[in-house]
C-alpha positions as a Python dict, from the first residue, in 0.01 Angstrom:
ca = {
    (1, 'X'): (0, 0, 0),
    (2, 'X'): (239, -140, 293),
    (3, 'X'): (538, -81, 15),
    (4, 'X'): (389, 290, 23),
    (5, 'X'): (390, 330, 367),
    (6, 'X'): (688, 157, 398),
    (7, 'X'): (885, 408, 183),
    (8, 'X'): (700, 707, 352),
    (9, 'X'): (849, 615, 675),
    (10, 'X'): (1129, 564, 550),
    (11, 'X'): (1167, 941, 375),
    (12, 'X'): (1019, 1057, 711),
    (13, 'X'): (1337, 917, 969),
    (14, 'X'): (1567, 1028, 708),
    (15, 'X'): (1432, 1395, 709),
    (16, 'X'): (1467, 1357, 1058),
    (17, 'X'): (1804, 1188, 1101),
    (18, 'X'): (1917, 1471, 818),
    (19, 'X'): (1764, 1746, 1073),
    (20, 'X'): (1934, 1629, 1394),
    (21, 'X'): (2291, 1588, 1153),
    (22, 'X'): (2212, 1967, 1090),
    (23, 'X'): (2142, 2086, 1439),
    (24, 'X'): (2438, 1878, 1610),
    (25, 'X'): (2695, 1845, 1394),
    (26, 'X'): (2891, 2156, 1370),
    (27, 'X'): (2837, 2229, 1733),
    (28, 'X'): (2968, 1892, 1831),
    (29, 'X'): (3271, 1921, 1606),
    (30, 'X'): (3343, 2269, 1717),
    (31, 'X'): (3270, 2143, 2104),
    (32, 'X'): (3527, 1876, 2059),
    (33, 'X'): (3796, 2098, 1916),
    (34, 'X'): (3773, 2317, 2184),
    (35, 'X'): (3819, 2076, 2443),
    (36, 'X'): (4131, 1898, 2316),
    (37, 'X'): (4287, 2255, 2286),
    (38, 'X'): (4211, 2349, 2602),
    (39, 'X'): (4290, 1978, 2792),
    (40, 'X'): (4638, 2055, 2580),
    (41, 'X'): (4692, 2391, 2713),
    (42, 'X'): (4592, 2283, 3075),
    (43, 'X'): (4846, 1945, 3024),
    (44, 'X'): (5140, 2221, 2903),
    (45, 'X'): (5040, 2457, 3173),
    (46, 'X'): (5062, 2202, 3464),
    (47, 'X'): (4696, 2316, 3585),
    (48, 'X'): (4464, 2086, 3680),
    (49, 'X'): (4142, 1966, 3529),
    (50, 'X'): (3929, 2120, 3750),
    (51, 'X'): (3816, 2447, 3497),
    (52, 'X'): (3812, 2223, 3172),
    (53, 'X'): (3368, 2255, 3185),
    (54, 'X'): (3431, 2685, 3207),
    (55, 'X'): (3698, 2729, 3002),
    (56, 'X'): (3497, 2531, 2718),
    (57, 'X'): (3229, 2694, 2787),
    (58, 'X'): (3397, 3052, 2742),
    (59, 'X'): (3562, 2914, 2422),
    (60, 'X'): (3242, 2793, 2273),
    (61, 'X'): (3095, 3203, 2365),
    (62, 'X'): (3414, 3373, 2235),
    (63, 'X'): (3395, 3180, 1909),
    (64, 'X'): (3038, 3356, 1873),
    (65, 'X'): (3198, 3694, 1887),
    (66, 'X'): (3040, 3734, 2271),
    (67, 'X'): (3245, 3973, 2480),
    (68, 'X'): (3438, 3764, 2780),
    (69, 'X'): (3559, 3931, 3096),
    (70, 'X'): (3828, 3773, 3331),
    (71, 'X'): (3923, 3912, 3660),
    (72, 'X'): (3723, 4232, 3547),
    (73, 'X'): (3874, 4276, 3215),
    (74, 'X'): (3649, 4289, 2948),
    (75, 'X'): (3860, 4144, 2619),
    (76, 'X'): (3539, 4216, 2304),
    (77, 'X'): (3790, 4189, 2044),
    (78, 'X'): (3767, 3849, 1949),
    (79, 'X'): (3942, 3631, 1707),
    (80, 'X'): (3728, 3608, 1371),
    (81, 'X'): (3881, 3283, 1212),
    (82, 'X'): (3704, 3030, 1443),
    (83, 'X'): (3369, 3229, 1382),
    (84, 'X'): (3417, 3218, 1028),
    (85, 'X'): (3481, 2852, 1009),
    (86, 'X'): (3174, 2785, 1256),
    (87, 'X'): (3013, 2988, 1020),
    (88, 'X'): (3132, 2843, 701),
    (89, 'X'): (3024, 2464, 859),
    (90, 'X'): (2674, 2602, 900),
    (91, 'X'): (2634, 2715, 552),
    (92, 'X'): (2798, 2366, 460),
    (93, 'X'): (2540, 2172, 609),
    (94, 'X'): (2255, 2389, 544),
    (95, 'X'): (2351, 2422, 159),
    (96, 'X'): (2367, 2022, 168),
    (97, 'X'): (2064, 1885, 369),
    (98, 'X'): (1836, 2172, 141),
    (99, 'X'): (1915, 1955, -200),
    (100, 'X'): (1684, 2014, -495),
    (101, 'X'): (1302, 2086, -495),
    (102, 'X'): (1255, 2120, -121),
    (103, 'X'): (907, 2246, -6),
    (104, 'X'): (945, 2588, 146),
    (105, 'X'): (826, 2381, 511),
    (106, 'X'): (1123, 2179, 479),
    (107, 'X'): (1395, 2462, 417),
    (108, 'X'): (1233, 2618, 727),
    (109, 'X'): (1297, 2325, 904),
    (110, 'X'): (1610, 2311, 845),
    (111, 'X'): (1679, 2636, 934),
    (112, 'X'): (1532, 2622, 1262),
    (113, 'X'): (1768, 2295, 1325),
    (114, 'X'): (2043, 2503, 1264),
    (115, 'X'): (2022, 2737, 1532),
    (116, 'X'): (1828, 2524, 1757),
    (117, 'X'): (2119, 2291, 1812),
    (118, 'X'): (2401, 2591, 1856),
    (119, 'X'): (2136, 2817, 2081),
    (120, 'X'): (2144, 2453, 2322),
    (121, 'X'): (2478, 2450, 2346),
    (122, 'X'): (2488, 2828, 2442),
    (123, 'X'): (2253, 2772, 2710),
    (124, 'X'): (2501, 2468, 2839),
    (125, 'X'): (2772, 2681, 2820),
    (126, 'X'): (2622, 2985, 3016),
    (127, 'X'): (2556, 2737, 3298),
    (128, 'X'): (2862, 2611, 3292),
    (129, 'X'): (3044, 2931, 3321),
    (130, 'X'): (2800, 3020, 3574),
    (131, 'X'): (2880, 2744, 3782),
    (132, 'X'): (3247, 2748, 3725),
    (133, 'X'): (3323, 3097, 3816),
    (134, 'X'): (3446, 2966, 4183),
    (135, 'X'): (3689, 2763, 3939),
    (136, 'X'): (3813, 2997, 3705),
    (137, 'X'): (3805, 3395, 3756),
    (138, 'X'): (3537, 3389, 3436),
    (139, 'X'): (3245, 3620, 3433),
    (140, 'X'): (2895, 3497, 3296),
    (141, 'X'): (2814, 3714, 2980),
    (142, 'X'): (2467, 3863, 2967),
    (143, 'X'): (2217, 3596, 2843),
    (144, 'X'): (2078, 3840, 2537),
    (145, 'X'): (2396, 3895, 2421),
    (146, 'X'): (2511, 3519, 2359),
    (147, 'X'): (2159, 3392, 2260),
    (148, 'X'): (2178, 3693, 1981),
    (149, 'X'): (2523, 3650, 1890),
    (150, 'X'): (2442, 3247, 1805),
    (151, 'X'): (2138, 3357, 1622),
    (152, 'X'): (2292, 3630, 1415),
    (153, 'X'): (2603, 3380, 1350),
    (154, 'X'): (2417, 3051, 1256),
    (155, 'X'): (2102, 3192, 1154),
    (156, 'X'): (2260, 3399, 866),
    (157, 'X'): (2477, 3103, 787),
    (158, 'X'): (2192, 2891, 747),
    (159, 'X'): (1990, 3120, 518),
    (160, 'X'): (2320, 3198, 319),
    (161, 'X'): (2320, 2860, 271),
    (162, 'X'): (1984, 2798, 160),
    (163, 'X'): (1942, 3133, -41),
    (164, 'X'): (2281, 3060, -240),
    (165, 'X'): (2136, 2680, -318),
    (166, 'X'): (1770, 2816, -431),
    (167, 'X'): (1934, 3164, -541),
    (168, 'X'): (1803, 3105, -901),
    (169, 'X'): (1440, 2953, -781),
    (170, 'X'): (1440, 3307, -584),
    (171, 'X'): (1526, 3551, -881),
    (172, 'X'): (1283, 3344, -1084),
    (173, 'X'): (983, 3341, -804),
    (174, 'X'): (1036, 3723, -749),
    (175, 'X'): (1083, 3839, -1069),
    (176, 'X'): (1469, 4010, -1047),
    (177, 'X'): (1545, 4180, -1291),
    (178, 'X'): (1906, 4123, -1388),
    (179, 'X'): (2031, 4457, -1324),
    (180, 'X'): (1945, 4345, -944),
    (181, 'X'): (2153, 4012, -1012),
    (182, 'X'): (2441, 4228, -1137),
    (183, 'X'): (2442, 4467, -858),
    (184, 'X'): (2448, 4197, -602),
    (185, 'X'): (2691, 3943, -779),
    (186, 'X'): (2935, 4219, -820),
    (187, 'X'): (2926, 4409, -505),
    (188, 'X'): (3001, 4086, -308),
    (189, 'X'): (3284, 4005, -592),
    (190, 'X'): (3410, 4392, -518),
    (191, 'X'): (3402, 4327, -148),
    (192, 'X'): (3619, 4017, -187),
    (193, 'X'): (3846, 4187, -438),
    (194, 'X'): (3905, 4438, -129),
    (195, 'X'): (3982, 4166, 155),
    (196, 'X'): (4226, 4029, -100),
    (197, 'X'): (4415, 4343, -172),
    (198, 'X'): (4386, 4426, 167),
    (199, 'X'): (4591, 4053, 264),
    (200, 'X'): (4825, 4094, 7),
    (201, 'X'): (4897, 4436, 189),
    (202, 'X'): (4948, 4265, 561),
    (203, 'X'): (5143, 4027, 401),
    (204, 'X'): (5447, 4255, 274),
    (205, 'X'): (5370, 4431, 567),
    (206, 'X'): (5488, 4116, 782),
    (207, 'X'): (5726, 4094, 517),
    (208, 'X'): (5897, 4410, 574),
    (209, 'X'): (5894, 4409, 922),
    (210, 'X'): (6029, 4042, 1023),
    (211, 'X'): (6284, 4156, 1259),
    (212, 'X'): (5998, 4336, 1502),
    (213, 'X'): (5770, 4018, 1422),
    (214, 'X'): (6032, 3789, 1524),
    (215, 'X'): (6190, 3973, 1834),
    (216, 'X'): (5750, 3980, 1956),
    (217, 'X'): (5763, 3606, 1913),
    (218, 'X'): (6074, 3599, 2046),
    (219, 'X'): (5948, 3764, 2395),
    (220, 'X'): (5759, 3370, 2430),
    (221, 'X'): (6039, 3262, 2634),
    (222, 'X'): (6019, 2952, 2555),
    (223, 'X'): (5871, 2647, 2340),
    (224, 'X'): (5487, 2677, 2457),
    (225, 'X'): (5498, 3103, 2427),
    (226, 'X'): (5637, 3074, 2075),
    (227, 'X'): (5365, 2823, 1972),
    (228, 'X'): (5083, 3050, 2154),
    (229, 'X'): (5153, 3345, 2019),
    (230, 'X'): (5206, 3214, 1676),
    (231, 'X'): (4860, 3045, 1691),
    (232, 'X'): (4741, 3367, 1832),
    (233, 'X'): (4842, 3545, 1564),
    (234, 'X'): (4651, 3323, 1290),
    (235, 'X'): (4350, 3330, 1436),
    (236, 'X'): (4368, 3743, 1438),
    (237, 'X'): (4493, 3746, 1099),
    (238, 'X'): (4120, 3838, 943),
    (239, 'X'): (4058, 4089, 1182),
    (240, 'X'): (4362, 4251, 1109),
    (241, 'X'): (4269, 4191, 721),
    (242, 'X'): (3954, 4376, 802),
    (243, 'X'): (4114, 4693, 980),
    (244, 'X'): (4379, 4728, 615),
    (245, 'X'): (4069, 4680, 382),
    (246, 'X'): (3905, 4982, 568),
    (247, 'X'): (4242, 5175, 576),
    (248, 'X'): (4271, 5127, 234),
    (249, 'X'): (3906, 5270, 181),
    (250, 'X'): (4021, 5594, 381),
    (251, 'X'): (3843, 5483, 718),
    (252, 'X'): (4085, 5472, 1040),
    (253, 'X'): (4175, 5198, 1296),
    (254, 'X'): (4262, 5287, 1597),
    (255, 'X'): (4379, 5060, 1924),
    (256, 'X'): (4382, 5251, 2205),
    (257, 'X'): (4507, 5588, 2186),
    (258, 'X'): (4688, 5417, 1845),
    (259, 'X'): (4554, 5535, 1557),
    (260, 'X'): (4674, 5468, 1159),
    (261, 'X'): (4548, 5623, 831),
    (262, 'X'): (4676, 5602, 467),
    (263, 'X'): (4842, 5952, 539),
    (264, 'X'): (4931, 5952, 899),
    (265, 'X'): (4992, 5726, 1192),
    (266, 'X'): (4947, 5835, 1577),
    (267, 'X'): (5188, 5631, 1798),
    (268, 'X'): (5082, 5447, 2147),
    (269, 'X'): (5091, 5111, 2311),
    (270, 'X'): (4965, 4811, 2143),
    (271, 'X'): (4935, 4463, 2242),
    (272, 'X'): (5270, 4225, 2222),
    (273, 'X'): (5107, 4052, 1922),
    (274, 'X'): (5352, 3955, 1677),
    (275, 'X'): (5068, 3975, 1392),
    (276, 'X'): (5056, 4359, 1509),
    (277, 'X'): (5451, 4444, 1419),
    (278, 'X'): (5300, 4461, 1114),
    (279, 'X'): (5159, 4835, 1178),
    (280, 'X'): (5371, 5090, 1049),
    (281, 'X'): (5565, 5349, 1289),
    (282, 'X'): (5500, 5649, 1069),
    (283, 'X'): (5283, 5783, 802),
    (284, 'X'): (5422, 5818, 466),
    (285, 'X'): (5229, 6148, 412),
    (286, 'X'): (5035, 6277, 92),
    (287, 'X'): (5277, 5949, -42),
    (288, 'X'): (4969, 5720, 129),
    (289, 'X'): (4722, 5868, -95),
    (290, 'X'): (4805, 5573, -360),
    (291, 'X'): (4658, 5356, -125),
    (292, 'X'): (4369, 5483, -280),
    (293, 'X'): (4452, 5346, -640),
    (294, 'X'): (4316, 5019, -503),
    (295, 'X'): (3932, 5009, -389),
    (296, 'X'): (3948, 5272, -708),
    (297, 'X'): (4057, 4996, -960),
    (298, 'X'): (3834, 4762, -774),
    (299, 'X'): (3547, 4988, -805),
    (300, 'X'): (3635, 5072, -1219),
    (301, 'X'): (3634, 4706, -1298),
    (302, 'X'): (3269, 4658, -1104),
    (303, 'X'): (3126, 4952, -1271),
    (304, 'X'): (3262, 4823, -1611),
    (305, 'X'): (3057, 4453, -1534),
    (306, 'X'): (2730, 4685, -1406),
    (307, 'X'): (2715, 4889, -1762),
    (308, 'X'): (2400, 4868, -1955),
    (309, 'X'): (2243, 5029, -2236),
    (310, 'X'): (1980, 5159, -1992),
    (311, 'X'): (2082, 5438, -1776),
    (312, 'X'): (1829, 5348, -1496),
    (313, 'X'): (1946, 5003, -1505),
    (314, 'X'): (2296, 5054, -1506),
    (315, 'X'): (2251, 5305, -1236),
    (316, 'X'): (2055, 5035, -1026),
    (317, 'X'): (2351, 4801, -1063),
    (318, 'X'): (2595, 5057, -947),
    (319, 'X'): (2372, 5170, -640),
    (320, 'X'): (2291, 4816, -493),
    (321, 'X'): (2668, 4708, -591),
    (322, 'X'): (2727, 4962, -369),
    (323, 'X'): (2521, 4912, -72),
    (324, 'X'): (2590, 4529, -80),
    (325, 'X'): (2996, 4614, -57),
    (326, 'X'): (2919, 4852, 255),
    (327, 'X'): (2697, 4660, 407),
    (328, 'X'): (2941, 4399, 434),
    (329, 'X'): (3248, 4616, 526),
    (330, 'X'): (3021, 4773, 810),
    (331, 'X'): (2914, 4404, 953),
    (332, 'X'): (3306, 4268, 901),
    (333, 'X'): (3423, 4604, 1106),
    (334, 'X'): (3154, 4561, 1364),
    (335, 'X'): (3264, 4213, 1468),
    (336, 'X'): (3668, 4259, 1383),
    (337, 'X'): (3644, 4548, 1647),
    (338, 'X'): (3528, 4602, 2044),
    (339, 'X'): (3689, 4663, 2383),
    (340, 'X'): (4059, 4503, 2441),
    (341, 'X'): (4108, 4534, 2803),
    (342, 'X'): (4317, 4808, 2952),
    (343, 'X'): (4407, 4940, 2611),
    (344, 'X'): (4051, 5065, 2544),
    (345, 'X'): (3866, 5076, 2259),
    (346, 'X'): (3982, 4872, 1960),
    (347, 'X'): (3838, 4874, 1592),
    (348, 'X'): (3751, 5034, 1223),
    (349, 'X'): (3525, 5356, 1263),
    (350, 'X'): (3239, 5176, 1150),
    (351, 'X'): (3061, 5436, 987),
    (352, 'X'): (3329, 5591, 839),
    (353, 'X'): (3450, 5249, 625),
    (354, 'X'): (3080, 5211, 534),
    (355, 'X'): (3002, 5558, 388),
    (356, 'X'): (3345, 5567, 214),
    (357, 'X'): (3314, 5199, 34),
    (358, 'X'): (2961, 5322, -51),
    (359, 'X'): (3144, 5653, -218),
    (360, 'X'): (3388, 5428, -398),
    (361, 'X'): (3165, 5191, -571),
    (362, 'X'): (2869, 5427, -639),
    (363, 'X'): (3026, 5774, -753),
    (364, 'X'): (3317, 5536, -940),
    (365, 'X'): (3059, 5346, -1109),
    (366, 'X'): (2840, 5610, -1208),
    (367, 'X'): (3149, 5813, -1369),
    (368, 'X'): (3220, 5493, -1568),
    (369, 'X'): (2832, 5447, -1629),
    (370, 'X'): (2821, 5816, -1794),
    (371, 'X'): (3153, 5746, -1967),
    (372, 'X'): (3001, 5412, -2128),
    (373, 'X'): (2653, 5598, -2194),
    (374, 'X'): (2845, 5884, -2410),
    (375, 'X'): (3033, 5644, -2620),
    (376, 'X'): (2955, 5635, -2993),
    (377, 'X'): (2957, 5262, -3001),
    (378, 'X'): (2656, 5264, -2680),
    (379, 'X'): (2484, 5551, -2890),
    (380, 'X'): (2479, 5333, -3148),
    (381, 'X'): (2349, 5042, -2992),
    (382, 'X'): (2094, 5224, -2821),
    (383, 'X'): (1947, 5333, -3077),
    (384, 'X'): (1947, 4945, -3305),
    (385, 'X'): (1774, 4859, -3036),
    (386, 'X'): (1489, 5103, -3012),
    (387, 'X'): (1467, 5055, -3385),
    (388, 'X'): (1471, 4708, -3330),
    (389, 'X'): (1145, 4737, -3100),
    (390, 'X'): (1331, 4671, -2776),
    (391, 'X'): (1146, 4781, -2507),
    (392, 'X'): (1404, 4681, -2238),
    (393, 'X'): (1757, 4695, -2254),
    (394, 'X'): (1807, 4592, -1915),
    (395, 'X'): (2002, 4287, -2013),
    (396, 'X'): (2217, 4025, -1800),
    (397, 'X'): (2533, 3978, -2048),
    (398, 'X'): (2602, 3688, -1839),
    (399, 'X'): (2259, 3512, -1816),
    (400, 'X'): (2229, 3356, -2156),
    (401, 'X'): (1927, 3356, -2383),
    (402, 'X'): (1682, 3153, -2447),
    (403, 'X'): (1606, 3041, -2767),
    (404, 'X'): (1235, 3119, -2811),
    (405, 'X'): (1167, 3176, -3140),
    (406, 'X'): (1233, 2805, -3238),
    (407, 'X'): (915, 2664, -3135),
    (408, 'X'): (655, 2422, -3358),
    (409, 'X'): (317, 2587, -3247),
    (410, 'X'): (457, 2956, -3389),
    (411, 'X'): (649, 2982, -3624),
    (412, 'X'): (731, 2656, -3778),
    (413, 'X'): (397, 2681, -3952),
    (414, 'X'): (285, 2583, -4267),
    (415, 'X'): (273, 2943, -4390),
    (416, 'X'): (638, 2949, -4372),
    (417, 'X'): (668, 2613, -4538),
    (418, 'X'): (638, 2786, -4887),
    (419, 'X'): (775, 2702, -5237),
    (420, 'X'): (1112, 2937, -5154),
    (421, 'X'): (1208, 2656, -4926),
    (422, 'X'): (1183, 2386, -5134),
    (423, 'X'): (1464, 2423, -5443),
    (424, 'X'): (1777, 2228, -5626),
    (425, 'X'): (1980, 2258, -5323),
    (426, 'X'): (1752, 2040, -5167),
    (427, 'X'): (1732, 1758, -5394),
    (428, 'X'): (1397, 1883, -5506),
    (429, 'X'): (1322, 1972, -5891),
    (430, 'X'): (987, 2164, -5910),
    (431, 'X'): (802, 2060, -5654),
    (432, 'X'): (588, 2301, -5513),
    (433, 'X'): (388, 2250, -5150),
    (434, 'X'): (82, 2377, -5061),
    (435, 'X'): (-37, 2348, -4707),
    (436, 'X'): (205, 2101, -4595),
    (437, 'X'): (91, 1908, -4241),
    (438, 'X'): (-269, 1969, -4207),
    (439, 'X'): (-401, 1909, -4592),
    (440, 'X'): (-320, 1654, -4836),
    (441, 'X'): (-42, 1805, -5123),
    (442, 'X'): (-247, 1983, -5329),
    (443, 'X'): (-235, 1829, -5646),
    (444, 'X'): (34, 1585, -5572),
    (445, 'X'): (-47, 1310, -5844),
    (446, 'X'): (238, 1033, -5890),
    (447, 'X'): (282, 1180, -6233),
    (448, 'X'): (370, 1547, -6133),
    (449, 'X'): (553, 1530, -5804),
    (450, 'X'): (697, 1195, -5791),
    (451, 'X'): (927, 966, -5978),
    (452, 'X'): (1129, 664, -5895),
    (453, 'X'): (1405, 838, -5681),
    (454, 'X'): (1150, 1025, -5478),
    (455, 'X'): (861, 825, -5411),
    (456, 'X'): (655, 842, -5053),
    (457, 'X'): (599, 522, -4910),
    (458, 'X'): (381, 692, -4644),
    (459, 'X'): (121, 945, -4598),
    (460, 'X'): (97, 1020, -4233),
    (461, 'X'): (-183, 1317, -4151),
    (462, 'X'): (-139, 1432, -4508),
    (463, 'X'): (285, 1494, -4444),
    (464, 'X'): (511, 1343, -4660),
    (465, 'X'): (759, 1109, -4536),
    (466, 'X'): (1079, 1148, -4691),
    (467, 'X'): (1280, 841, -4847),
    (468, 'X'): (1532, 936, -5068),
    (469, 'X'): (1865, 1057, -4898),
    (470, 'X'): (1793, 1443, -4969),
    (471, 'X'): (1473, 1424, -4834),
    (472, 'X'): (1609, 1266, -4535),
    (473, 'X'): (1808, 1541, -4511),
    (474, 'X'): (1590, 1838, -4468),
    (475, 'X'): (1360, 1582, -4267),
    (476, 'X'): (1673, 1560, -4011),
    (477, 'X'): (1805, 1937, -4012),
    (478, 'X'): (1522, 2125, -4155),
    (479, 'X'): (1198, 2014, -3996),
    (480, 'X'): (1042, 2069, -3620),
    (481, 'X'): (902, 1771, -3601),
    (482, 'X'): (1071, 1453, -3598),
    (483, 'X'): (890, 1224, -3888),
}
């Protein structure tokens, strides 16, 4: 009993020691990463230490996408890498401390530990930029807005985290069908087939256009410029991977009065980003309708995994493949965009990339869902498998089978145990069974059904035990049971 309790207690502080490793750990890490940056970029400036506590503070909010405002300029477009590596911890540790065969009170638990910890350190940043805004020319955000923005961030990370471990407990518990499965496997696969595409693009850009990157990271002046504005320009790199995936799509981005399309391209003044020489200085006309070829392709190949025999399920494939790519383009364009200052309003039309990513995936996936249907070869199929008594077609080509017409209490009966299974190939001469497993072998006299190179040495519940090699044989291979 004291061994018992001994062990319970001993589960109970590592629960709790796992909890507090949850709640603290990325927030620590990312705390201490901001604060040798910014003691680094004080030590270059030759500013004293008097505004480390603010600018922290206004780090810690920025990397949580909320809007900061010096001297009265409001700067909302924020940097997404640092988010999505705060982001990408969270789901880390979440994924981690849920481990196999948690109760569901535990996995809630663990998600309240991961945005309890982060929503603290909001609050101790808030009052620290509070205080410090005699130090630094920093502006408090609204409280709302942080506490939301570190509950959207960490609280979504933390049930990605979860869902992804327990995703197959889930489909299982709420009976998905796999049409659903497809749908949502391949319109997150579709959405990171566009990002991809969409780098690949900013990366020729940059390519192309070295001379105007290098003469904006030229205008550094020096060692410490070049280094910032490099730096700068990484962590902006996924918004600006955002704004080409929902060019490519059709949507616009504009900066300012700075606008850019797949057909046409309205100059003004940007920021003196290097990433930004990137942009193009004209449009290329009805030229930039090939753009298109890409989220098209994307969207064939994800209609081609979504086909089924049944029309209503491949249709359900297509439609939630769909919503789960726009979805995500409209919450990627949301945070990649805001407010930049003096140049005004900077971003993706939201609903424009979401509607349009919707269109590509669903009308792209139904034409190749009607093209598949009319096929002789589906045809075919379709009808095998009504003959066949197949009342669902719906599916999953990637979920396996399971083999469950190989059990002992159905079909390996003794009914099926008849005299066509017994013959020369199986070392038997004329023996003929009768109600093998539950009777004694009708008949079975030494004289008839057994000579010297077959004899039983054991009756066990009226089965016979097989000694010669042939008859170990179909004992190994043949029978249900092992003897």
């Amino acid at each position: 009993m004291r061994q018992h309790n001994r062990a319970q207690r001993a589960v109970s502080e590592g629960s709790a020691r796992q909890l507090v490793v949850v709640a603290f750990a990325v927030p620590m890490v990312t705390m201490l990463t901001i604060a040798v940056v910014t003691l680094t970029v004080l030590l270059f400036a030759g500013s004293g230490l008097e505004g480390l506590g603010p600018a922290v503070g206004s780090m810690w909010l920025a990397i949580h996408q909320v809007p900061v405002t010096i001297s009265g300029v409001t700067i909302g477009v924020l940097p997404l890498l640092p988010t999505l590596l705060v982001a990408a911890g969270t789901v880390r540790m979440a994924g981690s401390a849920s481990g196999p065969h948690r109760p569901p009170s535990e996995l809630i638990a663990i998600v309240f530990s991961a945005i309890g910890g982060p929503l603290l350190v909001t609050a101790l940043s808030l009052a620290v930029v509070m205080d410090g805004t005699s130090v630094l020319p920093v502006q408090s955000p609204p409280a709302l807005v942080a506490f939301g923005a570190t509950l959207g961030i960490h609280g979504g990370a933390a049930l990605a985290g979860i869902g992804w471990r327990y995703r197959t407990d889930i489909y299982e518990r709420l009976a998905v069908p796999p049409s659903v499965r497809r749908g949502i496997r391949y319109g997150a696969a579709g959405v990171c087939a566009l990002l991809t595409a969409a780098a690949a693009v900013v990366v020729v850009r940059l390519v192309m256009r070295w001379q105007t990157v290098g003469d904006l990271i030229a205008g550094g002046n020096d060692f410490d410029g070049y280094l910032g504005l490099a730096v700068l320009s990484l962590l902006y790199l996924p918004n600006v991977i955002v704004g080409a995936a929902a060019v490519l799509v059709g949507a616009d981005v504009h900066l300012g009065t700075a606008s850019i399309d797949l057909v046409d391209v309205q100059g003004g003044p940007v920021p003196p980003l290097p990433l930004l020489g990137a942009l193009p200085e004209a449009g290329v006309g009805t030229l930039g309708v090939l753009g298109f070829v890409v989220p098209a392709s994307i969207a064939v190949v994800v209609g081609l995994r979504c086909r089924d025999l049944d029309p209503m399920a491949n249709l359900r494939s297509v439609a939630l493949a769909g919503a789960v790519a726009a979805t995500a383009m409209v919450v990627m364009c949301t945070l990649a965009g805001g407010e930049l200052g003096e140049f005004g309003m900077a971003g993706v039309t939201v609903p424009t990339a979401g509607v349009f990513t919707l269109g590509w995936f669903v009308v792209v996936g139904l034409v190749v869902g009607v093209i598949h249907a009319a096929l002789p070869a589906t045809r075919q199929a379709r009808r095998s498998a009504a003959l066949g008594g197949m009342d669902e077609f719906d599916v999953d080509p990637d979920g396996g089978y399971d083999d469950e017409y190989l059990t002992d209490d159905e079909y390996l009966t003794d009914e099926y145990l008849t005299d066509g299974y017994f013959s020369d190939d199986f070392g038997f001469d004329d023996l003929e069974v009768a109600d093998v497993g539950t009777d004694e072998i009708s008949g079975a006299d030494d004289d008839e059904y057994f000579d010297d190179d077959h004899a039983a040495d054991d009756m066990v519940g009226g089965d016979r035990v097989a000694d010669s090699e042939s008859d170990a044989h179909f004992a190994d291979e043949y029978s249900a049971d092992s003897r």
